[in-house]
Structures are given as C-alpha cells and as structure tokens.
GROMACS .gro file of C-alpha atoms in nm:
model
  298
    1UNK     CA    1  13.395  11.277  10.386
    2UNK     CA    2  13.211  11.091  10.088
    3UNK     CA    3  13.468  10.818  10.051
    4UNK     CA    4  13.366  10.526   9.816
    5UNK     CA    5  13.558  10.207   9.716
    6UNK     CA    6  13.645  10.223   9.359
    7UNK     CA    7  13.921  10.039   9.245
    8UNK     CA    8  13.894  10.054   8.857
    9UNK     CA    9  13.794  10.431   8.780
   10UNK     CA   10  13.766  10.346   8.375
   11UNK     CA   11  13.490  10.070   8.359
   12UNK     CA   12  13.328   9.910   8.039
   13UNK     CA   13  13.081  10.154   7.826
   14UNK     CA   14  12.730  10.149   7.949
   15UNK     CA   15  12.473   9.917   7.844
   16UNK     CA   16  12.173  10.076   7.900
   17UNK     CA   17  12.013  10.242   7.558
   18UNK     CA   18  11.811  10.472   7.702
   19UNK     CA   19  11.953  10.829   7.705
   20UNK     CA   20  11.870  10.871   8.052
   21UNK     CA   21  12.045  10.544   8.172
   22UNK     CA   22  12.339  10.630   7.942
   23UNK     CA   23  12.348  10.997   8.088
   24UNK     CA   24  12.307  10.845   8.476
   25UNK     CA   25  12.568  10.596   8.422
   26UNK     CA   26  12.755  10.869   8.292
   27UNK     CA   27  12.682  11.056   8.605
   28UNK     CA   28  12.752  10.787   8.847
   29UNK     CA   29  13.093  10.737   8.707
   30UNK     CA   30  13.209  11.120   8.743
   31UNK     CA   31  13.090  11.078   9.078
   32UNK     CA   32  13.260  10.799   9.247
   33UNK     CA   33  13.608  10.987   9.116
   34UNK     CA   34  13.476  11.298   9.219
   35UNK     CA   35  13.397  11.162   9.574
   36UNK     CA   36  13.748  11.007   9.615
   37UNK     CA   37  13.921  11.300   9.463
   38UNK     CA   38  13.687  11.654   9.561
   39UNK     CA   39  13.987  11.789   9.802
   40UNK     CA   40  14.216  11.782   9.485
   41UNK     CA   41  13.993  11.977   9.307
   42UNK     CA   42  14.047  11.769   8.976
   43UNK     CA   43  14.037  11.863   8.608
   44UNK     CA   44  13.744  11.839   8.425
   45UNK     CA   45  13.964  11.617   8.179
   46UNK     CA   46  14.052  11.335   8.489
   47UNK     CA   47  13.637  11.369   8.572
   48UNK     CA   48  13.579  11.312   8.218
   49UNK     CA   49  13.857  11.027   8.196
   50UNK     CA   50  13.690  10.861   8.508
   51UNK     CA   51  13.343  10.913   8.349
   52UNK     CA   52  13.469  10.740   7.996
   53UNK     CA   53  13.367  11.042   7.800
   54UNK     CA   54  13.593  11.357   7.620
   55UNK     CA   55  13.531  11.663   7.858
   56UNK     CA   56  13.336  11.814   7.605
   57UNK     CA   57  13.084  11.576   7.646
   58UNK     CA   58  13.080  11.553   8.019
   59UNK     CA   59  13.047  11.950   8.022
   60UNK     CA   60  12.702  11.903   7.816
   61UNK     CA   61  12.629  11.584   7.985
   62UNK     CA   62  12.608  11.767   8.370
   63UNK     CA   63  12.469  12.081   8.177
   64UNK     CA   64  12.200  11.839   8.043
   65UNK     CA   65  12.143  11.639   8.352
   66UNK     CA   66  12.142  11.897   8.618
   67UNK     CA   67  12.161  12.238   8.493
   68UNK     CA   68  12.532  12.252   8.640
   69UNK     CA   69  12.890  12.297   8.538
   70UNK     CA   70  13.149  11.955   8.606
   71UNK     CA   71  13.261  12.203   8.883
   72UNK     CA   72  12.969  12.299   9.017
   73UNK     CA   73  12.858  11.979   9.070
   74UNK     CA   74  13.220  11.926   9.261
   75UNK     CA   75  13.125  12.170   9.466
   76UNK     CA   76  12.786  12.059   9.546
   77UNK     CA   77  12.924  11.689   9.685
   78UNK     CA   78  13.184  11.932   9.951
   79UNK     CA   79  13.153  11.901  10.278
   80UNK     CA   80  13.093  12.267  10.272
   81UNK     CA   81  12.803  12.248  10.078
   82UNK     CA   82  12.678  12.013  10.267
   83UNK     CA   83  12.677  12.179  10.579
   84UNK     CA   84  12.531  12.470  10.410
   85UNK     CA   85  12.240  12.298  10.357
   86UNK     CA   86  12.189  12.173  10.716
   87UNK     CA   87  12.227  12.539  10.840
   88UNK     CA   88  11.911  12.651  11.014
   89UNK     CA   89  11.752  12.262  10.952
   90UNK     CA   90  11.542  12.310  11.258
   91UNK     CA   91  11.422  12.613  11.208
   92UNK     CA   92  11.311  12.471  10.828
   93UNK     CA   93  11.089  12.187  10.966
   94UNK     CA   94  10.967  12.486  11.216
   95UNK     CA   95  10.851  12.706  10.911
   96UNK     CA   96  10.697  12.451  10.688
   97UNK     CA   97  10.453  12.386  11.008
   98UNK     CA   98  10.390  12.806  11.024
   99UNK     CA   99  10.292  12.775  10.723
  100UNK     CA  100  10.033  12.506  10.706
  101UNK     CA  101  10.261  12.284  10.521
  102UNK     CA  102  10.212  11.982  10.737
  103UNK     CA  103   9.873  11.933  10.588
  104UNK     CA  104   9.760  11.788  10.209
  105UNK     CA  105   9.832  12.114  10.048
  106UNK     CA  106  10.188  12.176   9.889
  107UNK     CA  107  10.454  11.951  10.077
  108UNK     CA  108  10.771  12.032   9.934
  109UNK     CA  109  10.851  12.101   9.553
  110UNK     CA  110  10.739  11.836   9.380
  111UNK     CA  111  10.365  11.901   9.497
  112UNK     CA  112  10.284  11.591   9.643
  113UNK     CA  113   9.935  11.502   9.892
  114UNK     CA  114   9.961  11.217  10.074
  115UNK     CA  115   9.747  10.966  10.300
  116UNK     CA  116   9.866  10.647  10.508
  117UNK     CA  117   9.696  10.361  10.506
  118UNK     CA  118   9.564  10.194  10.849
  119UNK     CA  119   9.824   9.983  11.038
  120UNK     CA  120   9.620   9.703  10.985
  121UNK     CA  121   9.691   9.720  10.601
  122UNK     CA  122  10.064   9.738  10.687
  123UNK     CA  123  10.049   9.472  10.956
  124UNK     CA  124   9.911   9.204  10.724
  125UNK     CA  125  10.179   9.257  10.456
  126UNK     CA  126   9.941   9.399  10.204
  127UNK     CA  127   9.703   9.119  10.200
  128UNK     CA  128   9.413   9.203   9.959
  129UNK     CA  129   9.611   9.479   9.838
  130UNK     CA  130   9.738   9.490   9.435
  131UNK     CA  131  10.024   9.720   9.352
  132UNK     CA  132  10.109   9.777   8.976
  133UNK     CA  133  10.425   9.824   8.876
  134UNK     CA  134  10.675   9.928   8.592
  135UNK     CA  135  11.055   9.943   8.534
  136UNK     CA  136  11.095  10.343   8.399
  137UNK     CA  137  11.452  10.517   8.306
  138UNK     CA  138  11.497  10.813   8.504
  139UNK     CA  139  11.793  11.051   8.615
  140UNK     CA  140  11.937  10.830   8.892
  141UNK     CA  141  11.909  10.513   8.726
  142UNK     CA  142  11.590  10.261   8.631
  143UNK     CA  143  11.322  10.355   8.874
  144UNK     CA  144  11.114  10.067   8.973
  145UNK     CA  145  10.736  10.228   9.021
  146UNK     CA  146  10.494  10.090   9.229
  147UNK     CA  147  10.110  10.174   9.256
  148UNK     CA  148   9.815  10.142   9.460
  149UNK     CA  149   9.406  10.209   9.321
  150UNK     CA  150   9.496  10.530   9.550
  151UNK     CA  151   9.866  10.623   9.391
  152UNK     CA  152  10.248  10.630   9.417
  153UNK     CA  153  10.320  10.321   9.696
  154UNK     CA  154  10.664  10.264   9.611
  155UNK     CA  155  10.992  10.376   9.426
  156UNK     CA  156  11.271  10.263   9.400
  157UNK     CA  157  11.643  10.247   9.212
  158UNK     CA  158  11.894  10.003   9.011
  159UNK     CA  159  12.207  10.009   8.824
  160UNK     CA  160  12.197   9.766   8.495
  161UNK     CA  161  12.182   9.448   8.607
  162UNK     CA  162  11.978   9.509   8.973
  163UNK     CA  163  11.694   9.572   8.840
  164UNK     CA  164  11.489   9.265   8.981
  165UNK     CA  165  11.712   9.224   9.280
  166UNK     CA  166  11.585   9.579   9.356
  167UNK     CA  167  11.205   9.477   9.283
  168UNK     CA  168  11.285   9.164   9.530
  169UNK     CA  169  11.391   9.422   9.762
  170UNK     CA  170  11.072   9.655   9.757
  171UNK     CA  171  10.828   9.281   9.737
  172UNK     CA  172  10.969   9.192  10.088
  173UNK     CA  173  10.802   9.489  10.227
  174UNK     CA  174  10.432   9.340  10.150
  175UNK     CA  175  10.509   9.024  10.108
  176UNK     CA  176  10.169   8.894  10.067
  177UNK     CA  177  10.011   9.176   9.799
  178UNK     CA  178   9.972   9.091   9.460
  179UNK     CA  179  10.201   9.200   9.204
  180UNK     CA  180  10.111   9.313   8.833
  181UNK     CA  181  10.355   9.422   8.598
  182UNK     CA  182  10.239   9.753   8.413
  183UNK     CA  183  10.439   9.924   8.279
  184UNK     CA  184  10.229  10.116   8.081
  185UNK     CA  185   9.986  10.186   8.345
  186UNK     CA  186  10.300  10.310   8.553
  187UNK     CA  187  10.476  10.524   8.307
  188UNK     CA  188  10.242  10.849   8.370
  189UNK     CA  189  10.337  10.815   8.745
  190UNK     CA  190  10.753  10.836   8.652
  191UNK     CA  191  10.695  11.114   8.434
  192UNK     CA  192  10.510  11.279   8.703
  193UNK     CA  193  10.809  11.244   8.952
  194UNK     CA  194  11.118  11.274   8.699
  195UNK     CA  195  10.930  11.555   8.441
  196UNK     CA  196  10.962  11.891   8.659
  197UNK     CA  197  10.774  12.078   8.373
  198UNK     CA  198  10.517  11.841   8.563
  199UNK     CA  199  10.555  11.941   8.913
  200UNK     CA  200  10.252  12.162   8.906
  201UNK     CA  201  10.059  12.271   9.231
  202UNK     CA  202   9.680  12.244   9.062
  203UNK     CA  203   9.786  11.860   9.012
  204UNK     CA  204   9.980  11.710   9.283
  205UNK     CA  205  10.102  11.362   9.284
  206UNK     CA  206   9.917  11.109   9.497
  207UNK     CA  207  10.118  10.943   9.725
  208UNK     CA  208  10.008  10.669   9.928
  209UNK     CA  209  10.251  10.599  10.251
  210UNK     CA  210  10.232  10.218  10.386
  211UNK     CA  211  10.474  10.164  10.733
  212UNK     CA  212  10.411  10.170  11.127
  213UNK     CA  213  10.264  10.497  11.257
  214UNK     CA  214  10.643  10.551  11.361
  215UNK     CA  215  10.758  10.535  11.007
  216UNK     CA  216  10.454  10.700  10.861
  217UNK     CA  217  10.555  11.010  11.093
  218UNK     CA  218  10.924  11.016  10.981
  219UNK     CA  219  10.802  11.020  10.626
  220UNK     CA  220  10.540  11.317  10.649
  221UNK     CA  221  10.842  11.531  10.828
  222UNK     CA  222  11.077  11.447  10.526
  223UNK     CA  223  10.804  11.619  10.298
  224UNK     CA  224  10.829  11.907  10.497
  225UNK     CA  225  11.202  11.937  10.358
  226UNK     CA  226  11.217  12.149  10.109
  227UNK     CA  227  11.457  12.086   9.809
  228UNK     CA  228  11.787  12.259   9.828
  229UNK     CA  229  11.815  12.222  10.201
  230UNK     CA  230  11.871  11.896  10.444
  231UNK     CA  231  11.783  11.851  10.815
  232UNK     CA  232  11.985  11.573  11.066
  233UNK     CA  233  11.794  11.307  11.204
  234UNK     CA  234  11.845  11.492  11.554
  235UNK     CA  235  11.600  11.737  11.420
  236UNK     CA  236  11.349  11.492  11.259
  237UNK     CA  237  11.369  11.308  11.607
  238UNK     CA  238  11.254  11.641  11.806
  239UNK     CA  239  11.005  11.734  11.545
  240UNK     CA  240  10.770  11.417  11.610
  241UNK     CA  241  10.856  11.513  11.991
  242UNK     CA  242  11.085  11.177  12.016
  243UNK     CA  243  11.442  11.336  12.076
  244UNK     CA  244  11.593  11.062  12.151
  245UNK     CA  245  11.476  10.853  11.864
  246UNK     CA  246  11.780  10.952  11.636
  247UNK     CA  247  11.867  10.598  11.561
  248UNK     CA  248  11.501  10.483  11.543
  249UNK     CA  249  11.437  10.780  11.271
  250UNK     CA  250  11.724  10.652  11.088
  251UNK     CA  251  11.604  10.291  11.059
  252UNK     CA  252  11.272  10.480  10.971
  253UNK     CA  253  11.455  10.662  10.671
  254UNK     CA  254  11.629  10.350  10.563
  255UNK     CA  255  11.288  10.170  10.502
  256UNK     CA  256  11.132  10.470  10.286
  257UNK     CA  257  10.965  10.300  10.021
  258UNK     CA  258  10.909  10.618   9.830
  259UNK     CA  259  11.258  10.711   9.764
  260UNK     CA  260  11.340  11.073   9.621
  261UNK     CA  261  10.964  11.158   9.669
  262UNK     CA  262  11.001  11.122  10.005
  263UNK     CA  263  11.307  11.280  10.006
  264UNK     CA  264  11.525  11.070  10.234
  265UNK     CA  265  11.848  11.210  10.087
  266UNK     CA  266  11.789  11.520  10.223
  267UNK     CA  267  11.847  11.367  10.577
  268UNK     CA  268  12.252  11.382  10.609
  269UNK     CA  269  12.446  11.376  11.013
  270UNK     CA  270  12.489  11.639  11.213
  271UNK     CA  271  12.820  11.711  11.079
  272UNK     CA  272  12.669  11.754  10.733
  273UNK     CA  273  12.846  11.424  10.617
  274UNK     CA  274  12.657  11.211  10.374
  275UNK     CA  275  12.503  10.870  10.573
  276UNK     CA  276  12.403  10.555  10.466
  277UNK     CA  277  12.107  10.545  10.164
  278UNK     CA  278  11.908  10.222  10.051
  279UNK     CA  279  11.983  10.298   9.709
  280UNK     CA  280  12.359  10.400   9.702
  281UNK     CA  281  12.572  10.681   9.881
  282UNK     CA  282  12.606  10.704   9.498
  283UNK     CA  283  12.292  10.826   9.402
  284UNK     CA  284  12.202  11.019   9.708
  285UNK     CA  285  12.558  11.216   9.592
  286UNK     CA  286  12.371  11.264   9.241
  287UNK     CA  287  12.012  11.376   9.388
  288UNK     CA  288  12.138  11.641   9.633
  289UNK     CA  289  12.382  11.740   9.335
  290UNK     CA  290  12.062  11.722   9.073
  291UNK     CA  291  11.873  11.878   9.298
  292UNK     CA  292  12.169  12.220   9.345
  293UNK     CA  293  12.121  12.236   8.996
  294UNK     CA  294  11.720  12.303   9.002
  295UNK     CA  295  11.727  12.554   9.264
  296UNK     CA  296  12.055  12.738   9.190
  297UNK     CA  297  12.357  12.679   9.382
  298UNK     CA  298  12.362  12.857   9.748
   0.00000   0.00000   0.00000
C-alpha cells in the first residue's frame, strides 16, 4: 500500500531551527520507514533509528505532534485504517448537505466560510489582483501563505530547501497578480490554520477559492469532509452530479491551492489506498495521521 522510495533511512540532522520544522522533519523521517515497513509492525527503537532520534524522544515527539503513541500513528498509515475512514463516505457528503453544511456556516472543523471569485478573475491569471504572502513553520513542514484583501487564497508546503521552488509552484497559478512578501501580515492567517485552540466557530477563517467553476465545485465538496473521515473521488464525482468525472475530480484535487484547508488529503481511492498529493504522499501520510490524533483514533 503506501510504498515510498527511500534508499538511505538515516539521513543528515535537520536544518531547520524552528521546533516545528525540527519536529516535522522528525515526523517525515519515522514515516517514510514506517510506510515501507507497517506490515512488520516495527519497534519503536528501528522507527526511532530511521527518525535519527533515541525512542524516548520519538515517543514525546508523536505525543507532542499529534496527540498519538509511535504505534498509533503505525496504525493510522494501515490500510485498515484507511478503509475505515472511507466507510460510509457517501453517506458523509449526504449528511453534511442535511444539515445545511453546504452553505457559509461551519464547513468542516476548522470553521472555515468561503466565497469564489468570478471566472473572469481566474481566467485572466489574477490580473489586478495582489496576494500577500509569508513563509510560516507549521506541522507538515514550512507553509507558504498566500492572501487576498478578502482572505486565505493559497497554501502550500516545502521541505528545507523547496521553499521557493514551492512558491514558483503556487505563482504559476496567477501568473500575472502581483506578489508582496509579508510575512508579518501573513503570520495571523498560519496561526489561524495550524493553532486549533484557534479553530473557533464565532470566528471562522476566510477563505477565498480562485479555479474554474469545475474546480471551485470539487473544492466546496472537500469542505464538506469532515476530519477523521475520507471520501473517493467516485463519491465527490456523484455529489456535483458528474459520475463519471472521477479522473476530472482528481485533476481538480491536484490543483487545490488551499492545501490542508481544503482538505484534499482526505480524498484517498476506492480501495482506501493513499493517491497521489501535490505536496508529498509524505505529508498527506502525516495529516491523516495528525489529524487521528485530534479526533481520537476510530
């Protein structure tokens, strides 16, 4: 299931200063071994070998990080987890409509309202349009924030080193908006998305969504996705009554320019197996397991 190539398990210390980049690279280590090696069910002393830390630090680390054990985290990258979440995935996008949760009220559980803006404002590449934005540490890396007058337009992920390869990345999308480097106009908005003491319902995050009406549509149903649980992109497809759109809704996913607020790791195969992510299989492995260890592992 979530195979990745890594040849050299023990790689140099991390760079980053940050705790939060030195805890994430941390993290991403002890998952790449743990992704190769779950159906051995390894010792917390290999993970922590892999990871380059004593197992007494990668117990707090994961404790830290996401509220979970080293082996409850193994079990939350399983392919039985996995398909634990999916069960029912319909019937999840089903009750967030019964319950009014396809309007601007409370989308999923980071409290987020959203708007679009016109397709004309996407067609023209963002001309006219200024986005701020600020390179933040976070739990899954160095989040690169970007914002609109009318809030969150785009995040996005690196590992040291990426960071301006990833901005490059998230440019091409409006290529002709104007850039402006804040970071200290941006670091409320990452605190907002990273902070869950922040994730309050009387304050929800402002999140502006910039794509074709296609895209736009794909995004609002992963809102309706509540954390802990993941749909297939069969189910996505049916709920904006295009069933056999699965690819197209997958293309749709992959251009997310809100990643993890737009939850686009939720969205895993049919089979429950773990499917290409912008960012990383890597970190979509470390959201879904961050994200077992915030609502309690099913």
């Amino acid at each position: 299931m979530m195979t990745l190539a890594i040849h050299d398990q023990r790689l140099a210390k991390p760079g980053p200063t940050h705790a939060a980049l030195r805890d994430y690279d941390s993290v991403r280590r002890a998952i790449a071994f743990i992704s190769e090696r779950w159906r051995e069910q390894p010792t917390i002393e290999a993970m922590a070998d892999a990871a380059s830390v004593t197992p007494d630090e990668l117990h707090h680390l994961f404790r830290r990080w996401a509220g979970l054990t080293p082996k409850a985290f193994m079990q939350a990258l399983t392919l039985d987890h996995a398909k634990g979440l999916l069960r029912g995935s319909a019937s999840v996008l089903d009750a967030a409509l019964d319950s009014g949760l396809s309007g601007p009220g409370r989308l999923h559980d980071l409290f987020v309202t959203h708007e679009a803006m016109s397709p004309g404002e996407w067609k023209n590449g963002g001309v006219g349009m200024t986005l701020r934005y600020g390179f933040h540490p976070s739990p899954f890396g160095t989040a690169i924030v970007m914002a609109s007058g009318r809030g969150l337009a785009g995040l996005a992920f690196a590992d040291p080193g990426e960071e301006h390869t990833a901005f490059a990345d998230m440019k091409r999308r409006w290529p002709n908006a104007t850039y402006v480097e804040d970071s200290d106009g941006t670091v409320g908005l990452a605190q907002r998305v990273f902070d869950t003491k922040m994730w309050r319902p009387d304050q929800p995050l402002r999140v502006v969504l910039i794509g074709t009406d296609f895209e736009v549509r794909v995004w609002e149903t992963l809102l309706k996705i509540p954390m802990g649980r993941a749909v297939c992109y069969s189910d996505i497809a049916c709920k904006i009554k295009n069933p056999k759109a699965s690819r197209a809704v997958g293309a749709a996913i992959g251009r997310n320019p809100v990643s993890f607020v737009v939850p686009c790791h939720r969205a895993l195969g049919k089979d429950g197996k773990l499917t290409g992510y912008h960012w990383g299989i890597t970190r979509k492995q470390a959201m879904l397991g961050w994200e077992a260890g915030q609502v309690g592992l099913q």
